[in-house]
Amino acid sequence: MTKKDAAAGSAGTPATVALTQAKVAFTVHAYDHDPAADSYGAEAARVLGVEPQRVFKTLLADVDGRLAVAVVPVAGQLDLKALAAAVGGKRAAMADPKLAERTTGYVLGGISPLGQRKKLVTVIDDSALAYETVFCSAGRRGLEVELSPADLVSLTSATTAPIGR
């Protein structure tokens, strides 16, 4: 972790604070978010010069009446049936955006799987395990964190499954 990262962790978002407290290696990547961008994740991949398969978006879904966190590559989509199966449910639908914001404490486009207000069951697409490091939101638009997929899985108490398509 660099000085820049330590500074971002100490005065940063709940996600960077959680990473700092866990004493795991991570790098914060900040960029100027374009409010006109169609896709927050695709914008992050493009601006940071990273292949979209290594940049993951955090989505919330309602699985049989319970919220679940899905972390999938920005290059694809969430397979709702696969997510439901991964958490032992039958049906999944995308969660209401306002509920997602209230539950996580983050705004859309900046929802991080780390440091959420409420602990939710989390599933990370197993494609993340193919990379030495992956990127996900650090808790606000224009701020990404790079860390090992093993640390991401560990810190979110996630399971991995093929939930992206």
PDB file of N, CA and C in Angstrom, residues 14-118:
ATOM      1  N   PRO A  14     -15.934   4.018   3.662  1.00  0.00           N
ATOM      2  CA  PRO A  14     -15.991   2.822   4.515  1.00  0.00           C
ATOM      3  C   PRO A  14     -15.228   1.637   3.907  1.00  0.00           C
ATOM      4  N   ALA A  15     -15.199   1.546   2.583  1.00  0.00           N
ATOM      5  CA  ALA A  15     -14.473   0.444   1.922  1.00  0.00           C
ATOM      6  C   ALA A  15     -12.969   0.561   2.150  1.00  0.00           C
ATOM      7  N   THR A  16     -12.411   1.750   1.962  1.00  0.00           N
ATOM      8  CA  THR A  16     -10.962   1.901   2.151  1.00  0.00           C
ATOM      9  C   THR A  16     -10.585   1.806   3.623  1.00  0.00           C
ATOM     10  N   VAL A  17     -11.462   2.254   4.485  1.00  0.00           N
ATOM     11  CA  VAL A  17     -11.218   2.113   5.923  1.00  0.00           C
ATOM     12  C   VAL A  17     -11.193   0.627   6.294  1.00  0.00           C
ATOM     13  N   ALA A  18     -12.151  -0.147   5.770  1.00  0.00           N
ATOM     14  CA  ALA A  18     -12.197  -1.582   6.049  1.00  0.00           C
ATOM     15  C   ALA A  18     -10.941  -2.277   5.551  1.00  0.00           C
ATOM     16  N   LEU A  19     -10.465  -1.891   4.386  1.00  0.00           N
ATOM     17  CA  LEU A  19      -9.246  -2.488   3.836  1.00  0.00           C
ATOM     18  C   LEU A  19      -8.032  -2.144   4.690  1.00  0.00           C
ATOM     19  N   THR A  20      -7.947  -0.900   5.113  1.00  0.00           N
ATOM     20  CA  THR A  20      -6.830  -0.477   5.951  1.00  0.00           C
ATOM     21  C   THR A  20      -6.844  -1.223   7.280  1.00  0.00           C
ATOM     22  N   GLN A  21      -8.017  -1.332   7.894  1.00  0.00           N
ATOM     23  CA  GLN A  21      -8.126  -2.034   9.167  1.00  0.00           C
ATOM     24  C   GLN A  21      -7.796  -3.519   9.041  1.00  0.00           C
ATOM     25  N   ALA A  22      -8.101  -4.102   7.883  1.00  0.00           N
ATOM     26  CA  ALA A  22      -7.824  -5.524   7.659  1.00  0.00           C
ATOM     27  C   ALA A  22      -6.351  -5.776   7.336  1.00  0.00           C
ATOM     28  N   LYS A  23      -5.611  -4.690   7.100  1.00  0.00           N
ATOM     29  CA  LYS A  23      -4.180  -4.784   6.801  1.00  0.00           C
ATOM     30  C   LYS A  23      -3.887  -5.664   5.589  1.00  0.00           C
ATOM     31  N   VAL A  24      -4.698  -5.500   4.533  1.00  0.00           N
ATOM     32  CA  VAL A  24      -4.440  -6.204   3.284  1.00  0.00           C
ATOM     33  C   VAL A  24      -3.840  -5.225   2.280  1.00  0.00           C
ATOM     34  N   ALA A  25      -3.122  -5.764   1.312  1.00  0.00           N
ATOM     35  CA  ALA A  25      -2.528  -4.928   0.271  1.00  0.00           C
ATOM     36  C   ALA A  25      -3.626  -4.476  -0.696  1.00  0.00           C
ATOM     37  N   PHE A  26      -3.641  -3.187  -0.963  1.00  0.00           N
ATOM     38  CA  PHE A  26      -4.592  -2.659  -1.940  1.00  0.00           C
ATOM     39  C   PHE A  26      -4.052  -1.356  -2.503  1.00  0.00           C
ATOM     40  N   THR A  27      -4.575  -0.980  -3.656  1.00  0.00           N
ATOM     41  CA  THR A  27      -4.213   0.281  -4.291  1.00  0.00           C
ATOM     42  C   THR A  27      -5.496   1.009  -4.670  1.00  0.00           C
ATOM     43  N   VAL A  28      -5.566   2.273  -4.348  1.00  0.00           N
ATOM     44  CA  VAL A  28      -6.712   3.100  -4.706  1.00  0.00           C
ATOM     45  C   VAL A  28      -6.396   3.804  -6.024  1.00  0.00           C
ATOM     46  N   HIS A  29      -7.362   3.776  -6.919  1.00  0.00           N
ATOM     47  CA  HIS A  29      -7.231   4.449  -8.214  1.00  0.00           C
ATOM     48  C   HIS A  29      -8.365   5.466  -8.335  1.00  0.00           C
ATOM     49  N   ALA A  30      -8.022   6.734  -8.343  1.00  0.00           N
ATOM     50  CA  ALA A  30      -9.029   7.797  -8.479  1.00  0.00           C
ATOM     51  C   ALA A  30      -9.006   8.328  -9.905  1.00  0.00           C
ATOM     52  N   TYR A  31     -10.153   8.715 -10.390  1.00  0.00           N
ATOM     53  CA  TYR A  31     -10.258   9.328 -11.708  1.00  0.00           C
ATOM     54  C   TYR A  31     -11.437  10.288 -11.700  1.00  0.00           C
ATOM     55  N   ASP A  32     -11.453  11.188 -12.673  1.00  0.00           N
ATOM     56  CA  ASP A  32     -12.549  12.148 -12.783  1.00  0.00           C
ATOM     57  C   ASP A  32     -13.732  11.464 -13.450  1.00  0.00           C
ATOM     58  N   HIS A  33     -14.770  11.221 -12.665  1.00  0.00           N
ATOM     59  CA  HIS A  33     -15.974  10.566 -13.180  1.00  0.00           C
ATOM     60  C   HIS A  33     -16.739  11.523 -14.081  1.00  0.00           C
ATOM     61  N   ASP A  34     -17.159  11.026 -15.236  1.00  0.00           N
ATOM     62  CA  ASP A  34     -17.970  11.794 -16.169  1.00  0.00           C
ATOM     63  C   ASP A  34     -19.439  11.500 -15.882  1.00  0.00           C
ATOM     64  N   PRO A  35     -20.201  12.484 -15.403  1.00  0.00           N
ATOM     65  CA  PRO A  35     -21.614  12.243 -15.082  1.00  0.00           C
ATOM     66  C   PRO A  35     -22.438  11.751 -16.275  1.00  0.00           C
ATOM     67  N   ALA A  36     -21.946  11.965 -17.490  1.00  0.00           N
ATOM     68  CA  ALA A  36     -22.672  11.531 -18.680  1.00  0.00           C
ATOM     69  C   ALA A  36     -22.335  10.086 -19.068  1.00  0.00           C
ATOM     70  N   ALA A  37     -21.451   9.442 -18.353  1.00  0.00           N
ATOM     71  CA  ALA A  37     -21.048   8.076 -18.687  1.00  0.00           C
ATOM     72  C   ALA A  37     -22.238   7.124 -18.581  1.00  0.00           C
ATOM     73  N   ASP A  38     -22.380   6.252 -19.578  1.00  0.00           N
ATOM     74  CA  ASP A  38     -23.477   5.281 -19.600  1.00  0.00           C
ATOM     75  C   ASP A  38     -23.298   4.193 -18.553  1.00  0.00           C
ATOM     76  N   SER A  39     -22.053   3.756 -18.363  1.00  0.00           N
ATOM     77  CA  SER A  39     -21.766   2.653 -17.455  1.00  0.00           C
ATOM     78  C   SER A  39     -20.598   3.036 -16.561  1.00  0.00           C
ATOM     79  N   TYR A  40     -20.831   3.034 -15.261  1.00  0.00           N
ATOM     80  CA  TYR A  40     -19.772   3.408 -14.316  1.00  0.00           C
ATOM     81  C   TYR A  40     -18.584   2.459 -14.417  1.00  0.00           C
ATOM     82  N   GLY A  41     -18.856   1.161 -14.491  1.00  0.00           N
ATOM     83  CA  GLY A  41     -17.788   0.175 -14.549  1.00  0.00           C
ATOM     84  C   GLY A  41     -16.991   0.237 -15.832  1.00  0.00           C
ATOM     85  N   ALA A  42     -17.682   0.361 -16.965  1.00  0.00           N
ATOM     86  CA  ALA A  42     -16.996   0.456 -18.251  1.00  0.00           C
ATOM     87  C   ALA A  42     -16.152   1.727 -18.302  1.00  0.00           C
ATOM     88  N   GLU A  43     -16.669   2.798 -17.718  1.00  0.00           N
ATOM     89  CA  GLU A  43     -15.908   4.045 -17.653  1.00  0.00           C
ATOM     90  C   GLU A  43     -14.629   3.824 -16.844  1.00  0.00           C
ATOM     91  N   ALA A  44     -14.737   3.166 -15.702  1.00  0.00           N
ATOM     92  CA  ALA A  44     -13.567   2.917 -14.862  1.00  0.00           C
ATOM     93  C   ALA A  44     -12.531   2.103 -15.622  1.00  0.00           C
ATOM     94  N   ALA A  45     -12.950   1.043 -16.300  1.00  0.00           N
ATOM     95  CA  ALA A  45     -12.018   0.202 -17.049  1.00  0.00           C
ATOM     96  C   ALA A  45     -11.307   1.017 -18.130  1.00  0.00           C
ATOM     97  N   ARG A  46     -12.079   1.816 -18.862  1.00  0.00           N
ATOM     98  CA  ARG A  46     -11.508   2.611 -19.948  1.00  0.00           C
ATOM     99  C   ARG A  46     -10.526   3.647 -19.422  1.00  0.00           C
ATOM    100  N   VAL A  47     -10.926   4.418 -18.421  1.00  0.00           N
ATOM    101  CA  VAL A  47     -10.092   5.500 -17.892  1.00  0.00           C
ATOM    102  C   VAL A  47      -8.824   4.952 -17.226  1.00  0.00           C
ATOM    103  N   LEU A  48      -8.953   3.822 -16.542  1.00  0.00           N
ATOM    104  CA  LEU A  48      -7.804   3.244 -15.844  1.00  0.00           C
ATOM    105  C   LEU A  48      -6.945   2.376 -16.756  1.00  0.00           C
ATOM    106  N   GLY A  49      -7.424   2.106 -17.978  1.00  0.00           N
ATOM    107  CA  GLY A  49      -6.657   1.299 -18.917  1.00  0.00           C
ATOM    108  C   GLY A  49      -6.559  -0.164 -18.512  1.00  0.00           C
ATOM    109  N   VAL A  50      -7.633  -0.676 -17.933  1.00  0.00           N
ATOM    110  CA  VAL A  50      -7.670  -2.052 -17.449  1.00  0.00           C
ATOM    111  C   VAL A  50      -8.707  -2.823 -18.266  1.00  0.00           C
ATOM    112  N   GLU A  51      -8.407  -4.095 -18.576  1.00  0.00           N
ATOM    113  CA  GLU A  51      -9.385  -4.888 -19.318  1.00  0.00           C
ATOM    114  C   GLU A  51     -10.655  -5.031 -18.481  1.00  0.00           C
ATOM    115  N   PRO A  52     -11.820  -4.873 -19.118  1.00  0.00           N
ATOM    116  CA  PRO A  52     -13.102  -4.880 -18.393  1.00  0.00           C
ATOM    117  C   PRO A  52     -13.372  -6.164 -17.614  1.00  0.00           C
ATOM    118  N   GLN A  53     -12.740  -7.269 -17.973  1.00  0.00           N
ATOM    119  CA  GLN A  53     -12.952  -8.522 -17.254  1.00  0.00           C
ATOM    120  C   GLN A  53     -12.362  -8.477 -15.847  1.00  0.00           C
ATOM    121  N   ARG A  54     -11.437  -7.534 -15.594  1.00  0.00           N
ATOM    122  CA  ARG A  54     -10.817  -7.404 -14.264  1.00  0.00           C
ATOM    123  C   ARG A  54     -11.498  -6.359 -13.392  1.00  0.00           C
ATOM    124  N   VAL A  55     -12.427  -5.613 -13.960  1.00  0.00           N
ATOM    125  CA  VAL A  55     -13.156  -4.586 -13.210  1.00  0.00           C
ATOM    126  C   VAL A  55     -14.537  -5.151 -12.891  1.00  0.00           C
ATOM    127  N   PHE A  56     -14.876  -5.154 -11.598  1.00  0.00           N
ATOM    128  CA  PHE A  56     -16.115  -5.785 -11.153  1.00  0.00           C
ATOM    129  C   PHE A  56     -17.097  -4.749 -10.627  1.00  0.00           C
ATOM    130  N   LYS A  57     -18.373  -4.979 -10.962  1.00  0.00           N
ATOM    131  CA  LYS A  57     -19.441  -4.114 -10.466  1.00  0.00           C
ATOM    132  C   LYS A  57     -20.170  -4.837  -9.346  1.00  0.00           C
ATOM    133  N   THR A  58     -20.698  -4.049  -8.434  1.00  0.00           N
ATOM    134  CA  THR A  58     -21.420  -4.585  -7.283  1.00  0.00           C
ATOM    135  C   THR A  58     -22.901  -4.312  -7.479  1.00  0.00           C
ATOM    136  N   LEU A  59     -23.680  -5.368  -7.498  1.00  0.00           N
ATOM    137  CA  LEU A  59     -25.114  -5.266  -7.720  1.00  0.00           C
ATOM    138  C   LEU A  59     -25.849  -5.895  -6.542  1.00  0.00           C
ATOM    139  N   LEU A  60     -27.022  -5.363  -6.243  1.00  0.00           N
ATOM    140  CA  LEU A  60     -27.854  -5.951  -5.204  1.00  0.00           C
ATOM    141  C   LEU A  60     -29.093  -6.557  -5.841  1.00  0.00           C
ATOM    142  N   ALA A  61     -29.423  -7.744  -5.368  1.00  0.00           N
ATOM    143  CA  ALA A  61     -30.591  -8.445  -5.888  1.00  0.00           C
ATOM    144  C   ALA A  61     -31.445  -8.913  -4.720  1.00  0.00           C
ATOM    145  N   ASP A  62     -32.724  -9.052  -5.002  1.00  0.00           N
ATOM    146  CA  ASP A  62     -33.669  -9.619  -4.047  1.00  0.00           C
ATOM    147  C   ASP A  62     -33.821 -11.089  -4.413  1.00  0.00           C
ATOM    148  N   VAL A  63     -33.386 -11.961  -3.505  1.00  0.00           N
ATOM    149  CA  VAL A  63     -33.500 -13.400  -3.725  1.00  0.00           C
ATOM    150  C   VAL A  63     -34.499 -13.945  -2.708  1.00  0.00           C
ATOM    151  N   ASP A  64     -35.663 -14.294  -3.200  1.00  0.00           N
ATOM    152  CA  ASP A  64     -36.724 -14.840  -2.344  1.00  0.00           C
ATOM    153  C   ASP A  64     -36.988 -13.958  -1.120  1.00  0.00           C
ATOM    154  N   GLY A  65     -36.976 -12.631  -1.333  1.00  0.00           N
ATOM    155  CA  GLY A  65     -37.296 -11.698  -0.260  1.00  0.00           C
ATOM    156  C   GLY A  65     -36.114 -11.263   0.593  1.00  0.00           C
ATOM    157  N   ARG A  66     -34.913 -11.748   0.283  1.00  0.00           N
ATOM    158  CA  ARG A  66     -33.704 -11.341   1.025  1.00  0.00           C
ATOM    159  C   ARG A  66     -32.724 -10.685   0.059  1.00  0.00           C
ATOM    160  N   LEU A  67     -32.054  -9.655   0.517  1.00  0.00           N
ATOM    161  CA  LEU A  67     -31.066  -8.999  -0.336  1.00  0.00           C
ATOM    162  C   LEU A  67     -29.776  -9.806  -0.387  1.00  0.00           C
ATOM    163  N   ALA A  68     -29.169  -9.818  -1.561  1.00  0.00           N
ATOM    164  CA  ALA A  68     -27.884 -10.479  -1.761  1.00  0.00           C
ATOM    165  C   ALA A  68     -27.020  -9.569  -2.625  1.00  0.00           C
ATOM    166  N   VAL A  69     -25.713  -9.637  -2.389  1.00  0.00           N
ATOM    167  CA  VAL A  69     -24.752  -8.847  -3.162  1.00  0.00           C
ATOM    168  C   VAL A  69     -24.143  -9.753  -4.220  1.00  0.00           C
ATOM    169  N   ALA A  70     -24.112  -9.260  -5.455  1.00  0.00           N
ATOM    170  CA  ALA A  70     -23.484  -9.981  -6.564  1.00  0.00           C
ATOM    171  C   ALA A  70     -22.358  -9.102  -7.105  1.00  0.00           C
ATOM    172  N   VAL A  71     -21.188  -9.701  -7.292  1.00  0.00           N
ATOM    173  CA  VAL A  71     -20.035  -8.969  -7.805  1.00  0.00           C
ATOM    174  C   VAL A  71     -19.619  -9.652  -9.106  1.00  0.00           C
ATOM    175  N   VAL A  72     -19.825  -8.948 -10.225  1.00  0.00           N
ATOM    176  CA  VAL A  72     -19.590  -9.527 -11.549  1.00  0.00           C
ATOM    177  C   VAL A  72     -18.768  -8.578 -12.413  1.00  0.00           C
ATOM    178  N   PRO A  73     -18.096  -9.120 -13.446  1.00  0.00           N
ATOM    179  CA  PRO A  73     -17.309  -8.250 -14.329  1.00  0.00           C
ATOM    180  C   PRO A  73     -18.189  -7.214 -15.025  1.00  0.00           C
ATOM    181  N   VAL A  74     -17.643  -6.009 -15.194  1.00  0.00           N
ATOM    182  CA  VAL A  74     -18.402  -4.955 -15.870  1.00  0.00           C
ATOM    183  C   VAL A  74     -18.600  -5.286 -17.342  1.00  0.00           C
ATOM    184  N   ALA A  75     -17.802  -6.213 -17.874  1.00  0.00           N
ATOM    185  CA  ALA A  75     -17.907  -6.598 -19.276  1.00  0.00           C
ATOM    186  C   ALA A  75     -19.135  -7.457 -19.546  1.00  0.00           C
ATOM    187  N   GLY A  76     -19.792  -7.951 -18.510  1.00  0.00           N
ATOM    188  CA  GLY A  76     -20.938  -8.829 -18.708  1.00  0.00           C
ATOM    189  C   GLY A  76     -22.134  -8.397 -17.895  1.00  0.00           C
ATOM    190  N   GLN A  77     -23.008  -9.366 -17.650  1.00  0.00           N
ATOM    191  CA  GLN A  77     -24.231  -9.119 -16.898  1.00  0.00           C
ATOM    192  C   GLN A  77     -24.360 -10.150 -15.785  1.00  0.00           C
ATOM    193  N   LEU A  78     -25.178  -9.840 -14.822  1.00  0.00           N
ATOM    194  CA  LEU A  78     -25.495 -10.767 -13.752  1.00  0.00           C
ATOM    195  C   LEU A  78     -26.521 -11.771 -14.253  1.00  0.00           C
ATOM    196  N   ASP A  79     -26.265 -13.050 -14.022  1.00  0.00           N
ATOM    197  CA  ASP A  79     -27.221 -14.108 -14.319  1.00  0.00           C
ATOM    198  C   ASP A  79     -28.037 -14.314 -13.039  1.00  0.00           C
ATOM    199  N   LEU A  80     -29.242 -13.773 -13.022  1.00  0.00           N
ATOM    200  CA  LEU A  80     -30.077 -13.811 -11.817  1.00  0.00           C
ATOM    201  C   LEU A  80     -30.412 -15.235 -11.377  1.00  0.00           C
ATOM    202  N   LYS A  81     -30.647 -16.131 -12.314  1.00  0.00           N
ATOM    203  CA  LYS A  81     -30.934 -17.526 -11.953  1.00  0.00           C
ATOM    204  C   LYS A  81     -29.727 -18.163 -11.290  1.00  0.00           C
ATOM    205  N   ALA A  82     -28.546 -17.887 -11.818  1.00  0.00           N
ATOM    206  CA  ALA A  82     -27.319 -18.450 -11.239  1.00  0.00           C
ATOM    207  C   ALA A  82     -27.074 -17.885  -9.841  1.00  0.00           C
ATOM    208  N   LEU A  83     -27.376 -16.593  -9.639  1.00  0.00           N
ATOM    209  CA  LEU A  83     -27.224 -16.000  -8.309  1.00  0.00           C
ATOM    210  C   LEU A  83     -28.184 -16.665  -7.326  1.00  0.00           C
ATOM    211  N   ALA A  84     -29.432 -16.809  -7.727  1.00  0.00           N
ATOM    212  CA  ALA A  84     -30.415 -17.448  -6.847  1.00  0.00           C
ATOM    213  C   ALA A  84     -29.938 -18.847  -6.454  1.00  0.00           C
ATOM    214  N   ALA A  85     -29.472 -19.609  -7.419  1.00  0.00           N
ATOM    215  CA  ALA A  85     -28.981 -20.963  -7.137  1.00  0.00           C
ATOM    216  C   ALA A  85     -27.774 -20.927  -6.201  1.00  0.00           C
ATOM    217  N   ALA A  86     -26.894 -19.949  -6.393  1.00  0.00           N
ATOM    218  CA  ALA A  86     -25.673 -19.861  -5.582  1.00  0.00           C
ATOM    219  C   ALA A  86     -25.966 -19.580  -4.113  1.00  0.00           C
ATOM    220  N   VAL A  87     -27.093 -18.918  -3.835  1.00  0.00           N
ATOM    221  CA  VAL A  87     -27.436 -18.617  -2.440  1.00  0.00           C
ATOM    222  C   VAL A  87     -28.566 -19.507  -1.914  1.00  0.00           C
ATOM    223  N   GLY A  88     -28.895 -20.545  -2.671  1.00  0.00           N
ATOM    224  CA  GLY A  88     -29.914 -21.488  -2.230  1.00  0.00           C
ATOM    225  C   GLY A  88     -31.328 -20.988  -2.387  1.00  0.00           C
ATOM    226  N   GLY A  89     -31.515 -20.037  -3.299  1.00  0.00           N
ATOM    227  CA  GLY A  89     -32.847 -19.479  -3.523  1.00  0.00           C
ATOM    228  C   GLY A  89     -33.458 -19.977  -4.815  1.00  0.00           C
ATOM    229  N   LYS A  90     -34.698 -19.537  -5.054  1.00  0.00           N
ATOM    230  CA  LYS A  90     -35.408 -19.958  -6.263  1.00  0.00           C
ATOM    231  C   LYS A  90     -35.512 -18.845  -7.290  1.00  0.00           C
ATOM    232  N   ARG A  91     -35.809 -17.614  -6.822  1.00  0.00           N
ATOM    233  CA  ARG A  91     -36.026 -16.510  -7.752  1.00  0.00           C
ATOM    234  C   ARG A  91     -35.239 -15.302  -7.306  1.00  0.00           C
ATOM    235  N   ALA A  92     -34.681 -14.603  -8.287  1.00  0.00           N
ATOM    236  CA  ALA A  92     -33.938 -13.373  -7.998  1.00  0.00           C
ATOM    237  C   ALA A  92     -34.375 -12.285  -8.967  1.00  0.00           C
ATOM    238  N   ALA A  93     -34.375 -11.075  -8.465  1.00  0.00           N
ATOM    239  CA  ALA A  93     -34.664  -9.892  -9.276  1.00  0.00           C
ATOM    240  C   ALA A  93     -33.768  -8.779  -8.762  1.00  0.00           C
ATOM    241  N   MET A  94     -33.471  -7.833  -9.603  1.00  0.00           N
ATOM    242  CA  MET A  94     -32.651  -6.710  -9.164  1.00  0.00           C
ATOM    243  C   MET A  94     -33.370  -5.970  -8.043  1.00  0.00           C
ATOM    244  N   ALA A  95     -32.623  -5.555  -7.044  1.00  0.00           N
ATOM    245  CA  ALA A  95     -33.191  -4.831  -5.904  1.00  0.00           C
ATOM    246  C   ALA A  95     -33.555  -3.412  -6.312  1.00  0.00           C
ATOM    247  N   ASP A  96     -34.502  -2.846  -5.603  1.00  0.00           N
ATOM    248  CA  ASP A  96     -34.860  -1.451  -5.800  1.00  0.00           C
ATOM    249  C   ASP A  96     -33.621  -0.589  -5.549  1.00  0.00           C
ATOM    250  N   PRO A  97     -33.292   0.320  -6.458  1.00  0.00           N
ATOM    251  CA  PRO A  97     -32.082   1.149  -6.300  1.00  0.00           C
ATOM    252  C   PRO A  97     -32.021   1.920  -4.978  1.00  0.00           C
ATOM    253  N   LYS A  98     -33.125   2.473  -4.553  1.00  0.00           N
ATOM    254  CA  LYS A  98     -33.140   3.232  -3.288  1.00  0.00           C
ATOM    255  C   LYS A  98     -32.869   2.312  -2.099  1.00  0.00           C
ATOM    256  N   LEU A  99     -33.423   1.110  -2.134  1.00  0.00           N
ATOM    257  CA  LEU A  99     -33.175   0.130  -1.084  1.00  0.00           C
ATOM    258  C   LEU A  99     -31.700  -0.283  -1.083  1.00  0.00           C
ATOM    259  N   ALA A 100     -31.135  -0.445  -2.266  1.00  0.00           N
ATOM    260  CA  ALA A 100     -29.709  -0.793  -2.376  1.00  0.00           C
ATOM    261  C   ALA A 100     -28.846   0.296  -1.745  1.00  0.00           C
ATOM    262  N   GLU A 101     -29.181   1.546  -2.009  1.00  0.00           N
ATOM    263  CA  GLU A 101     -28.410   2.651  -1.431  1.00  0.00           C
ATOM    264  C   GLU A 101     -28.562   2.705   0.088  1.00  0.00           C
ATOM    265  N   ARG A 102     -29.797   2.592   0.572  1.00  0.00           N
ATOM    266  CA  ARG A 102     -30.043   2.634   2.024  1.00  0.00           C
ATOM    267  C   ARG A 102     -29.347   1.487   2.750  1.00  0.00           C
ATOM    268  N   THR A 103     -29.400   0.315   2.174  1.00  0.00           N
ATOM    269  CA  THR A 103     -28.859  -0.875   2.826  1.00  0.00           C
ATOM    270  C   THR A 103     -27.331  -0.863   2.864  1.00  0.00           C
ATOM    271  N   THR A 104     -26.711  -0.420   1.771  1.00  0.00           N
ATOM    272  CA  THR A 104     -25.242  -0.457   1.695  1.00  0.00           C
ATOM    273  C   THR A 104     -24.586   0.796   2.258  1.00  0.00           C
ATOM    274  N   GLY A 105     -25.293   1.924   2.211  1.00  0.00           N
ATOM    275  CA  GLY A 105     -24.689   3.187   2.625  1.00  0.00           C
ATOM    276  C   GLY A 105     -23.932   3.869   1.509  1.00  0.00           C
ATOM    277  N   TYR A 106     -24.044   3.344   0.307  1.00  0.00           N
ATOM    278  CA  TYR A 106     -23.355   3.906  -0.857  1.00  0.00           C
ATOM    279  C   TYR A 106     -24.380   4.362  -1.898  1.00  0.00           C
ATOM    280  N   VAL A 107     -23.936   5.216  -2.839  1.00  0.00           N
ATOM    281  CA  VAL A 107     -24.797   5.644  -3.931  1.00  0.00           C
ATOM    282  C   VAL A 107     -24.573   4.751  -5.141  1.00  0.00           C
ATOM    283  N   LEU A 108     -25.601   4.643  -5.984  1.00  0.00           N
ATOM    284  CA  LEU A 108     -25.468   3.854  -7.205  1.00  0.00           C
ATOM    285  C   LEU A 108     -24.262   4.341  -7.996  1.00  0.00           C
ATOM    286  N   GLY A 109     -23.547   3.412  -8.571  1.00  0.00           N
ATOM    287  CA  GLY A 109     -22.327   3.751  -9.306  1.00  0.00           C
ATOM    288  C   GLY A 109     -21.126   3.832  -8.396  1.00  0.00           C
ATOM    289  N   GLY A 110     -21.362   3.732  -7.101  1.00  0.00           N
ATOM    290  CA  GLY A 110     -20.275   3.774  -6.131  1.00  0.00           C
ATOM    291  C   GLY A 110     -20.445   2.724  -5.048  1.00  0.00           C
ATOM    292  N   ILE A 111     -21.348   1.758  -5.282  1.00  0.00           N
ATOM    293  CA  ILE A 111     -21.568   0.716  -4.281  1.00  0.00           C
ATOM    294  C   ILE A 111     -20.368  -0.226  -4.286  1.00  0.00           C
ATOM    295  N   SER A 112     -19.753  -0.356  -3.145  1.00  0.00           N
ATOM    296  CA  SER A 112     -18.620  -1.256  -2.977  1.00  0.00           C
ATOM    297  C   SER A 112     -19.094  -2.513  -2.259  1.00  0.00           C
ATOM    298  N   PRO A 113     -18.483  -3.658  -2.567  1.00  0.00           N
ATOM    299  CA  PRO A 113     -18.817  -4.842  -1.796  1.00  0.00           C
ATOM    300  C   PRO A 113     -18.188  -4.805  -0.399  1.00  0.00           C
ATOM    301  N   LEU A 114     -17.290  -3.854  -0.179  1.00  0.00           N
ATOM    302  CA  LEU A 114     -16.554  -3.723   1.084  1.00  0.00           C
ATOM    303  C   LEU A 114     -17.127  -2.600   1.933  1.00  0.00           C
ATOM    304  N   GLY A 115     -17.161  -2.795   3.243  1.00  0.00           N
ATOM    305  CA  GLY A 115     -17.568  -1.732   4.157  1.00  0.00           C
ATOM    306  C   GLY A 115     -19.023  -1.342   4.069  1.00  0.00           C
ATOM    307  N   GLN A 116     -19.869  -2.263   3.663  1.00  0.00           N
ATOM    308  CA  GLN A 116     -21.291  -1.943   3.575  1.00  0.00           C
ATOM    309  C   GLN A 116     -21.895  -1.776   4.958  1.00  0.00           C
ATOM    310  N   ARG A 117     -22.927  -0.983   5.030  1.00  0.00           N
ATOM    311  CA  ARG A 117     -23.611  -0.678   6.291  1.00  0.00           C
ATOM    312  C   ARG A 117     -24.171  -1.939   6.941  1.00  0.00           C
ATOM    313  N   LYS A 118     -24.687  -2.856   6.130  1.00  0.00           N
ATOM    314  CA  LYS A 118     -25.305  -4.080   6.635  1.00  0.00           C
ATOM    315  C   LYS A 118     -24.625  -5.275   5.971  1.00  0.00           C
TER     316      LYS A 118
END
